[in-house]
Coordinates of C-alpha atoms in Angstrom, one line a residue:
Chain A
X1296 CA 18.8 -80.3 10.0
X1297 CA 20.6 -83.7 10.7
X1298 CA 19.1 -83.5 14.5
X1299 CA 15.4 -82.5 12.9
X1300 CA 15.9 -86.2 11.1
X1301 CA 17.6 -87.6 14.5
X1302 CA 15.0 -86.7 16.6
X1303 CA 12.0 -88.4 14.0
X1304 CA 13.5 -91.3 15.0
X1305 CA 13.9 -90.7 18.7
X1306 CA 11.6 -90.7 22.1
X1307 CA 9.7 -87.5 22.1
X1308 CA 12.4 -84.7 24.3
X1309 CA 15.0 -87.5 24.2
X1310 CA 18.6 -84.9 24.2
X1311 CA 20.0 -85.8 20.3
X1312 CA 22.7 -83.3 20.5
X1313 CA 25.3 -85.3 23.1
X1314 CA 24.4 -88.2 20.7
X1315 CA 26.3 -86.1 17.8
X1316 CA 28.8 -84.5 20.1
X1317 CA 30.1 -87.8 21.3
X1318 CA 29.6 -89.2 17.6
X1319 CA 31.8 -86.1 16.3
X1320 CA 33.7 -86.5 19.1
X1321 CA 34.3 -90.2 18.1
X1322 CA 35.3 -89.7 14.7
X1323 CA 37.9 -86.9 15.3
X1324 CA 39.6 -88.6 17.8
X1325 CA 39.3 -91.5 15.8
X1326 CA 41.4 -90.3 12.7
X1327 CA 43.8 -88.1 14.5
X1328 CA 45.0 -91.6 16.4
X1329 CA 44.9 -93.4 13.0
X1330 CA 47.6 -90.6 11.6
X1331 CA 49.7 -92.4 13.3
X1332 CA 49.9 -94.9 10.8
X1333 CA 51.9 -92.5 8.7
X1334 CA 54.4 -92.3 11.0
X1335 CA 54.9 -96.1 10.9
X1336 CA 54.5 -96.2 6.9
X1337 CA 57.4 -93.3 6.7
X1338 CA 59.5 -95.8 9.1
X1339 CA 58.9 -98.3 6.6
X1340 CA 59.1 -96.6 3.3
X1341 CA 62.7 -95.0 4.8
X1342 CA 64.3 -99.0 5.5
X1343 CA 63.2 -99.7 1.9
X1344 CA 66.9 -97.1 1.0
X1345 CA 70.3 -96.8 1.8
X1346 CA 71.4 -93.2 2.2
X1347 CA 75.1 -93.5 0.6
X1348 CA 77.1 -90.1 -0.3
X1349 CA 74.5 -87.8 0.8
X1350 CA 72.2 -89.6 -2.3
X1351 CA 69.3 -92.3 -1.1
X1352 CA 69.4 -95.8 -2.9
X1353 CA 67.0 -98.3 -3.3
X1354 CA 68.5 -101.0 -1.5
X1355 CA 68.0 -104.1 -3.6
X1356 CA 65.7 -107.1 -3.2
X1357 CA 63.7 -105.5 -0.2
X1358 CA 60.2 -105.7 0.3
X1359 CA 58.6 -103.1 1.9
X1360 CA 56.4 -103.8 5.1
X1361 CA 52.7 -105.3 4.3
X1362 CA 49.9 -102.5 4.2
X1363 CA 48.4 -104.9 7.4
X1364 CA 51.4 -104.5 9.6
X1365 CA 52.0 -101.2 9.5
X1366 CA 48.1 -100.0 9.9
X1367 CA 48.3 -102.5 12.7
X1368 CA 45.9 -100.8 15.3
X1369 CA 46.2 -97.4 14.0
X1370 CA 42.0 -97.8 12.9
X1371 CA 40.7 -99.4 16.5
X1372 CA 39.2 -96.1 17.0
X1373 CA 36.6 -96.2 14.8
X1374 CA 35.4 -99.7 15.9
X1375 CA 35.7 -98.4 19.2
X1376 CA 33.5 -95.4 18.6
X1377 CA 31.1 -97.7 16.9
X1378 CA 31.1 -100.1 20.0
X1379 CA 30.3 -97.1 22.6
X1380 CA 27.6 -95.0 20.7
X1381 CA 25.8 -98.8 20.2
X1382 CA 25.6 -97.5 24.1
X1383 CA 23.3 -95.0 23.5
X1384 CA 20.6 -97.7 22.7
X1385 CA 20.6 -97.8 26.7
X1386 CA 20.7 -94.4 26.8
X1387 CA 17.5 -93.9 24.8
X1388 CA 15.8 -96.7 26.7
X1389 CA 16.3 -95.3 30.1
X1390 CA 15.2 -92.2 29.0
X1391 CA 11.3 -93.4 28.9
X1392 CA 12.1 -94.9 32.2
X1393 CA 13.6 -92.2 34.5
X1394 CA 12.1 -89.0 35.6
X1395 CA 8.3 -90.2 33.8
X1396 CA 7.7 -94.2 32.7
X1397 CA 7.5 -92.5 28.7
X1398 CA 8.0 -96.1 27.8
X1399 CA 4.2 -96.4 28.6
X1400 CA 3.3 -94.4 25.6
X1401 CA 5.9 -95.1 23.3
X1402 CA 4.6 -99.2 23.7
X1403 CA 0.8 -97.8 23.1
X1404 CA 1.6 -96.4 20.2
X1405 CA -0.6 -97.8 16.9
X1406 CA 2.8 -98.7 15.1
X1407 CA 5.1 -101.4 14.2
X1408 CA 8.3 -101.8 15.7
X1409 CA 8.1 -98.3 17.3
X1410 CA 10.8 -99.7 20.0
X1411 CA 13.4 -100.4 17.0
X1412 CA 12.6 -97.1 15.3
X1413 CA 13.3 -95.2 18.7
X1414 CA 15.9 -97.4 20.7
X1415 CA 18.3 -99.2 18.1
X1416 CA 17.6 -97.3 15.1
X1417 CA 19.4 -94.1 15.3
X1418 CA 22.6 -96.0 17.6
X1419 CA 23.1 -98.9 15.1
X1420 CA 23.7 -95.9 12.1
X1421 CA 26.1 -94.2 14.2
X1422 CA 28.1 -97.0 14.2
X1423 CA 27.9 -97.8 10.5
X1424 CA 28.9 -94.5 9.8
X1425 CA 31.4 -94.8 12.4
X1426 CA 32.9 -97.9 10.4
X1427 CA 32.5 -96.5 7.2
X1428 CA 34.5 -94.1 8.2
X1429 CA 37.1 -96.4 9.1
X1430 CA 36.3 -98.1 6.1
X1431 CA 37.2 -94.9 3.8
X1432 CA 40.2 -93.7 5.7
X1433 CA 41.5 -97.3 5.3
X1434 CA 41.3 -97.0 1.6
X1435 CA 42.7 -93.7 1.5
X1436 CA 45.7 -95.0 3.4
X1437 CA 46.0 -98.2 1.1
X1438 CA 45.9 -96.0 -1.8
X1439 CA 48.4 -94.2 -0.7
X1440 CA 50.8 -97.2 0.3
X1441 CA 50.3 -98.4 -2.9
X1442 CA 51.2 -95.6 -4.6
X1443 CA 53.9 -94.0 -2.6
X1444 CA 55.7 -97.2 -2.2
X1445 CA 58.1 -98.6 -5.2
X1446 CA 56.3 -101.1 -6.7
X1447 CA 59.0 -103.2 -6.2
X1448 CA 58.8 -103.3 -3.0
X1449 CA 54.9 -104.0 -2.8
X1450 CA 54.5 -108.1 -1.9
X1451 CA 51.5 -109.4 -4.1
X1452 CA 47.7 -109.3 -2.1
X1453 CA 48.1 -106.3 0.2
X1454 CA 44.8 -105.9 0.5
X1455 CA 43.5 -109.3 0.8
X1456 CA 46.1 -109.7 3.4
X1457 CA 44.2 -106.7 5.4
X1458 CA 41.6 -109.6 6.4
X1459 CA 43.2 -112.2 7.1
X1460 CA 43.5 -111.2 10.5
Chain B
X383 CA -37.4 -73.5 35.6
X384 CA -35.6 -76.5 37.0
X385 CA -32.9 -76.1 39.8
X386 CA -31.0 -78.5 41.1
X387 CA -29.0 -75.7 43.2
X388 CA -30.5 -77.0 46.8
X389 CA -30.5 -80.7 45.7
X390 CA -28.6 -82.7 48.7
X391 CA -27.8 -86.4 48.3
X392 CA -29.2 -88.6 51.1
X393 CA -27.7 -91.9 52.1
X394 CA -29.6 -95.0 51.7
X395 CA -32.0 -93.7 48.6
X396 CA -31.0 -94.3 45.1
X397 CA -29.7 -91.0 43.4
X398 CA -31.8 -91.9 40.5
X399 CA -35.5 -91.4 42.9
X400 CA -34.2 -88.5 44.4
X401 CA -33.6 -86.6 41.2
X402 CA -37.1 -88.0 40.3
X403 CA -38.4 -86.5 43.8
X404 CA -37.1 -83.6 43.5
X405 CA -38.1 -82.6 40.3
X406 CA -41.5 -84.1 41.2
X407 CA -41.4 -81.4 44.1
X408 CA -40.4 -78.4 42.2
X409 CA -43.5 -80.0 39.7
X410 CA -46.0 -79.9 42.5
X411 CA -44.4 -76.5 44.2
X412 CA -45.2 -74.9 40.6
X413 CA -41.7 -73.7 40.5
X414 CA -41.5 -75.9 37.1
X415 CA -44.4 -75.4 34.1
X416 CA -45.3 -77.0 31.4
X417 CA -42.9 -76.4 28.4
X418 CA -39.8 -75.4 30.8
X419 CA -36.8 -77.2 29.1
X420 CA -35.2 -79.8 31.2
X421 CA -31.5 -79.7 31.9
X422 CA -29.5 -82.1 29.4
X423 CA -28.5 -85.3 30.7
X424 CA -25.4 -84.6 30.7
X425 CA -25.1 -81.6 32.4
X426 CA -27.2 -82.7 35.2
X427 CA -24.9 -85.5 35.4
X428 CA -21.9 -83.5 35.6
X429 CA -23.6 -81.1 38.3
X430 CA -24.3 -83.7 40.9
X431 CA -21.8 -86.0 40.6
X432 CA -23.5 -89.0 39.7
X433 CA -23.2 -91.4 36.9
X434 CA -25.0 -90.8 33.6
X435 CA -26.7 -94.0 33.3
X436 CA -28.1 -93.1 37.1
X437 CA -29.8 -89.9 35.3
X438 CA -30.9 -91.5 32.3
X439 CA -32.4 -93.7 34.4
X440 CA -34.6 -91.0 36.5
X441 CA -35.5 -89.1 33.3
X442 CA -36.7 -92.6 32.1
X443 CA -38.7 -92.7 34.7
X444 CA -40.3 -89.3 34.3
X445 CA -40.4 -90.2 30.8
X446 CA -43.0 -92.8 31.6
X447 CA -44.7 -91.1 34.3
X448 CA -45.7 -88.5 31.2
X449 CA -44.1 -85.8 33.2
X450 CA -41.2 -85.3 30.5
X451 CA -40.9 -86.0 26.9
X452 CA -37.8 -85.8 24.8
X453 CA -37.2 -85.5 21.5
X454 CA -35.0 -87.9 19.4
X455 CA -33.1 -88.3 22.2
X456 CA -31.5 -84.7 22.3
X457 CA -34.0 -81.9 24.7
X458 CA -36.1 -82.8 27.0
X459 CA -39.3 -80.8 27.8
X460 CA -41.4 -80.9 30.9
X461 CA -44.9 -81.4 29.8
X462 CA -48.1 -80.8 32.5
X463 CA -51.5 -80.7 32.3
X464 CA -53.9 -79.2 35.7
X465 CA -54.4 -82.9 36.1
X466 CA -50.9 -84.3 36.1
X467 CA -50.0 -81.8 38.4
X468 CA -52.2 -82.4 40.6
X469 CA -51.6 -86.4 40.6
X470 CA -47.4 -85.7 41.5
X471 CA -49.2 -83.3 44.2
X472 CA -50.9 -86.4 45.7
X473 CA -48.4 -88.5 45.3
X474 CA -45.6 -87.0 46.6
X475 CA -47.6 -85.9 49.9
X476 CA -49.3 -89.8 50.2
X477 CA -45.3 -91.0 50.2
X478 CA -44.6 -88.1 52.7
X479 CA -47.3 -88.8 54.9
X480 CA -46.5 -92.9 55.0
X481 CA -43.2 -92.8 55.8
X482 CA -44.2 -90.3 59.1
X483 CA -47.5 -92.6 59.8
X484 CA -45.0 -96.0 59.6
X485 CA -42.1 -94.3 61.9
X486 CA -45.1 -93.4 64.4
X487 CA -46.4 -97.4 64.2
X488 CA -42.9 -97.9 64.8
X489 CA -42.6 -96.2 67.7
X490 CA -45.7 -97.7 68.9
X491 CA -48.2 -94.7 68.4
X492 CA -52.0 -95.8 68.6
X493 CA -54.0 -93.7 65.5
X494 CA -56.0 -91.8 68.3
X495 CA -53.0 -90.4 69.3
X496 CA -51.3 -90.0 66.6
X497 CA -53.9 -87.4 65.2
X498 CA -54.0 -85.5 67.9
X499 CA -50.2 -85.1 67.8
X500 CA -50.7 -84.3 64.3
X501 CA -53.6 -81.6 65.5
X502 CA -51.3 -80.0 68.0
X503 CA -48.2 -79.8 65.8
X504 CA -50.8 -78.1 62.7
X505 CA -51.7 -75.6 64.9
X506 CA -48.1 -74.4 66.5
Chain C
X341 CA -16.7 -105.4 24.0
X342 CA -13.1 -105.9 26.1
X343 CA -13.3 -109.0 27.3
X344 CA -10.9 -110.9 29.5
X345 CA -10.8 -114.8 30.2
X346 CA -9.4 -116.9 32.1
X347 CA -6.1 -114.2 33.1
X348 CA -3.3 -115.9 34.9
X349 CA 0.1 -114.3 35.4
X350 CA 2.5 -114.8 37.6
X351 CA 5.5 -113.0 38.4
X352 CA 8.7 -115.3 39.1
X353 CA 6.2 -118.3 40.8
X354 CA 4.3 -115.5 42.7
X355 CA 0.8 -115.2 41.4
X356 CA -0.6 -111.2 40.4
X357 CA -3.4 -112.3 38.6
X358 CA -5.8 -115.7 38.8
X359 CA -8.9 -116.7 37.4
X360 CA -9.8 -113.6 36.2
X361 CA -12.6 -113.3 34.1
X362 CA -14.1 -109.8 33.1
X363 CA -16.6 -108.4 30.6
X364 CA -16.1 -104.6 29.8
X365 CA -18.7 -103.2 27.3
X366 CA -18.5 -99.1 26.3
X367 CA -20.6 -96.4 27.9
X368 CA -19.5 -97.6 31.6
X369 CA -17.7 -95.8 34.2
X370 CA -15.5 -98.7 36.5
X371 CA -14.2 -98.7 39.6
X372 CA -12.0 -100.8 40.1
X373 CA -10.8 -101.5 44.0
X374 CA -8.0 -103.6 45.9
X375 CA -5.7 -103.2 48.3
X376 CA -2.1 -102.1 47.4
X377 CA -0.6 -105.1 45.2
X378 CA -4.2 -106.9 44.7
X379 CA -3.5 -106.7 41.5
X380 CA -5.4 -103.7 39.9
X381 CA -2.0 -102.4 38.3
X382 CA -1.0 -105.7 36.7
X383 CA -5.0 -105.9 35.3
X384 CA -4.3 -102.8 33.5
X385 CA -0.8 -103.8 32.2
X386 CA -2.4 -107.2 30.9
X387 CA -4.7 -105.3 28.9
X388 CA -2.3 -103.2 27.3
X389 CA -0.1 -105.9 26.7
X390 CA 2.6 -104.3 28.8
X391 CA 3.6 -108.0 30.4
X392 CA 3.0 -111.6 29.3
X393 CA -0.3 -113.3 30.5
X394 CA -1.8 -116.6 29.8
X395 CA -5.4 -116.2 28.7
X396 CA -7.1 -113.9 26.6
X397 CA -7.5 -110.7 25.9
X398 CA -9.5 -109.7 23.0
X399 CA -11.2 -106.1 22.1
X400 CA -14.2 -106.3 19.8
X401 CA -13.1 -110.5 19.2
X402 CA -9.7 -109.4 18.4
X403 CA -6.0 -109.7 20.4
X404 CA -5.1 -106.5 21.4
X405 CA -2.1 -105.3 18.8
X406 CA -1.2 -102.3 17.1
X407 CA -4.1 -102.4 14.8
X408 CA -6.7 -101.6 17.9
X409 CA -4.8 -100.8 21.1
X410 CA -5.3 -96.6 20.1
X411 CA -9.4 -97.3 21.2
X412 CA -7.2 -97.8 24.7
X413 CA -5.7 -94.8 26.6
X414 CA -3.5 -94.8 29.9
X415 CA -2.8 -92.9 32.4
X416 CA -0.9 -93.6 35.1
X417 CA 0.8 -92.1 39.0
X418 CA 4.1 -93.3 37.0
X419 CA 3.0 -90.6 34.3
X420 CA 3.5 -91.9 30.9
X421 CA 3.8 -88.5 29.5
X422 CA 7.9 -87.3 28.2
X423 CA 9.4 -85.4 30.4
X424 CA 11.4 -83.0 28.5
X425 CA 8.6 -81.8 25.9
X426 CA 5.4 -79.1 26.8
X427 CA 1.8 -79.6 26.9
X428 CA 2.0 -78.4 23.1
X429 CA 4.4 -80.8 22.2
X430 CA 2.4 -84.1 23.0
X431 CA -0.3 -82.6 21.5
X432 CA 1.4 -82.6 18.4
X433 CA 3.1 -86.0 19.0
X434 CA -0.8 -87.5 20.0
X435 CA -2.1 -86.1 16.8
X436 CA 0.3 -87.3 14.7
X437 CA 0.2 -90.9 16.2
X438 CA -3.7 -91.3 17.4
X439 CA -5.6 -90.7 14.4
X440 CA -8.7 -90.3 16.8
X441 CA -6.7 -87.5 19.0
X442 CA -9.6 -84.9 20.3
X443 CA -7.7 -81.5 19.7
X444 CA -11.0 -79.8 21.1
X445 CA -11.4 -81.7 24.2
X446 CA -7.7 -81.6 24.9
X447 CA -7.8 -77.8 24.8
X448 CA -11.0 -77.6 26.7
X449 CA -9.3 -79.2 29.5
X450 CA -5.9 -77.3 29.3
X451 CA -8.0 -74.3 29.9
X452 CA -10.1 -75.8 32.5
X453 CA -6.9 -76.6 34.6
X454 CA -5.2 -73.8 33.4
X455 CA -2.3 -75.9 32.6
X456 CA 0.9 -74.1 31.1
X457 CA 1.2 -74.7 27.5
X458 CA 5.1 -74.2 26.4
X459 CA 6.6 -75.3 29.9
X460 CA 7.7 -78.5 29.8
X461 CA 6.0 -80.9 31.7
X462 CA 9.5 -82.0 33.9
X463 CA 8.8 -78.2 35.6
X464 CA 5.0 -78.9 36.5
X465 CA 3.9 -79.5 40.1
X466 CA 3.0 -83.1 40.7
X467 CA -1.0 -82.0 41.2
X468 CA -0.6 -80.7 37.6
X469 CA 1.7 -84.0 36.2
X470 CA -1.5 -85.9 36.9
X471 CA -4.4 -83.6 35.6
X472 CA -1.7 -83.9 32.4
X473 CA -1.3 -87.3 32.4
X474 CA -5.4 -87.4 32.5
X475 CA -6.1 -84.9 30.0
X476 CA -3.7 -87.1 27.4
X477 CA -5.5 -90.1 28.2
X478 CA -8.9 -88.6 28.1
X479 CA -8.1 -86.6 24.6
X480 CA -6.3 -89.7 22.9
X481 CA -9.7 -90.7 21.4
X482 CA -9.6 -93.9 23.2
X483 CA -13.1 -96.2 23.8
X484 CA -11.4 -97.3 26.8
X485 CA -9.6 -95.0 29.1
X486 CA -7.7 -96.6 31.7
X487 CA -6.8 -95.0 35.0
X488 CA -4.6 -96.0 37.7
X489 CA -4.7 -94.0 40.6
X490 CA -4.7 -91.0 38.7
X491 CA -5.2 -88.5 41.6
X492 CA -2.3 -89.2 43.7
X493 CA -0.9 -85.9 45.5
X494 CA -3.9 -83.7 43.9
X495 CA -6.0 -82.3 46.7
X496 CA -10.1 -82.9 47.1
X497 CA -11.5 -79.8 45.4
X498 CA -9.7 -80.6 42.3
X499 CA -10.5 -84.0 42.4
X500 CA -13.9 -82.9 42.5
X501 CA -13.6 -80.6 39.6
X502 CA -12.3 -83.5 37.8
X503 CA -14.8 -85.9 38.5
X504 CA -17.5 -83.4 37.4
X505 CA -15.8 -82.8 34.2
X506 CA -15.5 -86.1 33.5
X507 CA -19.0 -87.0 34.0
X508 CA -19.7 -83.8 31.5
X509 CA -17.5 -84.9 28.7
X510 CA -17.5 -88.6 28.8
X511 CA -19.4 -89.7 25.4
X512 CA -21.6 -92.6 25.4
X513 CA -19.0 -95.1 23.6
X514 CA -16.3 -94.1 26.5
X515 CA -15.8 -96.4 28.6
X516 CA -13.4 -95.7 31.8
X517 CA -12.3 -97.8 34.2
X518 CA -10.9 -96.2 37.5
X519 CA -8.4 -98.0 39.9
X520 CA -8.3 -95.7 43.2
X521 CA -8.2 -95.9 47.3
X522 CA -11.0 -93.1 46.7
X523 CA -13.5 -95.6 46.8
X524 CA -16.6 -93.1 48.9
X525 CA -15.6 -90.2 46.7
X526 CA -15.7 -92.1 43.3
X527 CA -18.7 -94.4 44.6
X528 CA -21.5 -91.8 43.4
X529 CA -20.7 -91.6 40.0
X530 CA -19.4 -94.8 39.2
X531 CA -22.0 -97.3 37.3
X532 CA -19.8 -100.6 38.3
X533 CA -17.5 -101.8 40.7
X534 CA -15.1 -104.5 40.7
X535 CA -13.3 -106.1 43.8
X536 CA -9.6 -107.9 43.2
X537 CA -8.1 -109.4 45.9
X538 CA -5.2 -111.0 46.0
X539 CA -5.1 -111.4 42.6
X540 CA -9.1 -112.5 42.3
X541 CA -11.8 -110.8 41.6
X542 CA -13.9 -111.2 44.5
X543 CA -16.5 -108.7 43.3
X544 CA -17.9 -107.0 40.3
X545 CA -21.2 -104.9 40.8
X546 CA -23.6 -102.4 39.1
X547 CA -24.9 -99.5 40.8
X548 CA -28.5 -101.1 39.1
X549 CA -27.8 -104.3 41.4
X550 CA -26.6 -102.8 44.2
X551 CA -29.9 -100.2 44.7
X552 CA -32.3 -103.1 44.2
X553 CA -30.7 -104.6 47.1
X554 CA -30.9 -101.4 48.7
X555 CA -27.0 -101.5 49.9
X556 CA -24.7 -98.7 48.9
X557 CA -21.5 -99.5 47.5
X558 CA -19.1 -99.0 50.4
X559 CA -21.3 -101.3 52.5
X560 CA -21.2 -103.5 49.9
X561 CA -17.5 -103.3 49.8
X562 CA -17.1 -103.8 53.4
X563 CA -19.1 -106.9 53.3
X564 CA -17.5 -108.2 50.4
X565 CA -13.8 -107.8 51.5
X566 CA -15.1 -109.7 55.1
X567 CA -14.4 -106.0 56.6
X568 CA -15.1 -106.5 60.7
X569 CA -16.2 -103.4 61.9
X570 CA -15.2 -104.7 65.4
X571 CA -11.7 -104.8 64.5
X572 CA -10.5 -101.8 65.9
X573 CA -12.2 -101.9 69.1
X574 CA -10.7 -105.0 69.5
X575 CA -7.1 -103.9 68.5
X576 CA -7.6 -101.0 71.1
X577 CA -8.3 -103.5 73.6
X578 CA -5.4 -105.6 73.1
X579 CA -3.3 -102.2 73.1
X580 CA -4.3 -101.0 75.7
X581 CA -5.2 -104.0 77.9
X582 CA -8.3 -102.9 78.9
X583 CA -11.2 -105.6 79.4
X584 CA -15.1 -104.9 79.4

């Protein structure tokens, strides 16, 4: 179903399938190396207390890590995957150059911007999916620092300090 | 009917006279009548190889001759009267008959001697 | 009308194309002759708007864009066709981008070659790549069919065949123009020639001209290109030392 609407918007025989693989590929890889922000977070949230007589304390007057900090690099894959299936522009372009010059026809054809529709089209919305993946799962994740972490703790404009990068 | 099964190309003649001659020969041969369908344009076209325009051009040709007459553009028909006939007939063996007389003139033949060569040859 | 004035292009300082000039109405069969890099490729990828050109180009008064470049088809020894898809396949694509796409006369022709149908075209022998690569360009529904050396690797008999089905099927508003080394197999079916040499076009002839002068077109050719027939008795006297 999703390759049917792929391949619309591909050169004729162009292979769409190791387009999703590596897109899949991307994604999953992607969000299994940004679990490891968790690990930091926990780190964090566990300084926030003072274990005393077996019982865990709030330790007074600490702030907890920003949001920023701790994600750190943990979301890189996603740009990353973004940055290589913008690859597959090339890909798709030497494909109506190698084995047959395909290119012939597609630049005969009666339409407008048939070259965006079949070169840049389908590789620019895998990486906008690709970050707006990143995009969700870093919501989820400042969702979840907000509110896992004592308020407290929480320094005002977390998420504003997210861009200030 | 008209055959174009033994028609060989020369060099040196325009396509467009030979089909002409030939079908001028298979006119005076009797092989084609009066009311036999010529073959379309097209097909002829495709059968010897030769340009379209090249036929057009020698059915034209017949076309003014009165040997052929087409209707709005599509069929062609081959239409002959005793008299017609016999003026392709005379025509075709005039041109036959100069072009030998002219290579004999080249090759420096007097007439005297040329119809007694013509004599002997009938008569082999 | 395709009509062509005043072509210049030059590739990195290197002229392809100079001066050239060139009237193309419909109902003509072209040949068009020249020497490996004369020129006759870059011609062809002018017209199609493949590379950047100074002059003009026009079809019927107007440039060549995607509003009138389907009345011109391609095919080319490079193939143009997708590798990875069957005969079927581009049918289907054709149809659905060449409004004018002859279903019947591309079907005629898969029969006549007795071209597979579901195979895709990667698998085919290069004879049959190029009677493929023809039959697209001759179905597209083009006014203008542009060949460049279609016939490359395809032996004589089916070249034949081809030429004689082309000559059968070709309507009078088809106008193709035919870039091959061929020149004395092409040269009796061909209405107009046209010479480029080094990037000129040194010649451009209709059969109608050419029998009133009572020459044939590879004499013509010969004269035209400055051909010396003496020039390889004269080679094989310099090889091989010998004097009269």
């Amino acid at each position: 179903m999703i390759s049917d609407i792929i391949e619309k918007h591909s050169p004729p025989g162009y292979s769409v399938r190791s387009e999703l693989n590596t897109l899949y590929a991307g994604l999953g890889l992607s969000l299994f190396f940004s679990l490891g922000f968790f690990a930091k977070y926990f780190a964090s949230l566990n300084a926030l207390y003072d274990i005393d007589e077996g019982k865990r304390f709030l330790r007074e007057n600490v702030k907890c890590e920003d949001f920023a900090d701790i994600l750190g690099i943990y979301l890189t894959g996603f740009i990353f995957t973004a940055v290589v299936m913008l690859f597959f522009m090339l890909a798709r372009y030497l494909y109506t150059q190698t084995a047959s010059k395909s290119i012939y026809t597609l630049r005969r054809l009666p339409e407008k911007g048939i070259e965006f529709r079949y070169f840049i089209l389908m590789p620019i919305t895998y990486a906008i999916i690709s970050l707006l993946a990143g995009f969700l799962v870093l919501t989820v994740y400042f969702a979840i620092y907000m509110l896992a972490t004592p308020n407290e703790c929480i320094t005002a404009a977390q998420w504003y300090k997210i861009w200030r990068l | 009917m008209i055959s174009f099964d033994d028609f060989i190309a020369e060099n040196g003649i325009p396509i467009y006279l030979q089909v002409v001659r030939h079908i001028k020969r298979q006119i005076a041969s009797g092989t084609v009548k009066d009311g036999d369908e010529m073959i379309s344009r097209r097909t002829l076209s495709a059968l010897l190889g030769v340009n379209p325009n090249t036929v057009q051009k020698a059915y034209a040709l017949l076309e003014a001759d009165g040997l052929i007459c087409s209707h709005s553009g599509a069929k062609s028909y081959v239409v002959l009267t005793d008299e017609r006939v016999e003026r392709v007939r005379s025509e075709l063996m005039e041109n036959e008959i100069q072009s030998v007389v002219s290579s004999l003139k080249v090759m420096g033949l007097d007439k005297e001697t040329a119809v007694k060569l013509i004599e002997r040859m009938w008569d082999q | 009308m395709l009509r062509i004035e005043n072509l210049l292009k030059t590739y990195g300082g290197k002229t392809a194309l100079k001066d050239v000039s060139l009237e193309i109405p419909r109902g003509e069969i072209i040949g068009l002759f020249g020497e490996n890099g004369a020129g006759k490729t870059t011609l062809m990828k002018c017209i199609l708007g493949f590379v950047r050109y100074s002059g003009e180009i026009t079809l019927d008064g107007d440039c060549i864009n995607t509003k009138n470049i389907a009345s011109i088809s391609y095919a080319t020894c490079e193939h143009s066709f997708f590798p990875d898809i069957s005969a079927t396949a581009h049918r289907d694509f054709y149809e659905e981008h060449f409004p004018a796409f002859n279903r019947r006369r591309f079907e005629g022709l898969m029969d006549f070659f007795d071209l597979p149908r579901h195979k895709v075209l990667r698998t085919f022998s290069t004879g049959q790549k190029n009677q493929f690569e023809v039959i697209l360009a001759l179905s597209q529904g083009a006014d203008y069919i542009l060949m460049d050396e279609p016939f490359a690797g395809n032996d004589i008999f089916n070249r034949e065949d081809f030429y004689k089905v082309l000559l059968g099927i070709l309507e009078p508003h088809e106008t193709v123009i035919l870039s091959t080394h061929l020149i004395e197999e092409v040269s009796g079916f061909i209405g107009r020639a046209i010479l480029i040499r080094k990037g000129r076009i040194i010649g451009d002839v209709t059969v109608d001209e050419l029998d009133e002068q009572q020459k044939t077109l590879v004499s013509y050719i010969k004269e035209t290109y400055d051909y010396r027939g003496d020039r390889v008795s004269k080679a094989l006297n310099d090889i091989t030392g010998e004097e009269e």
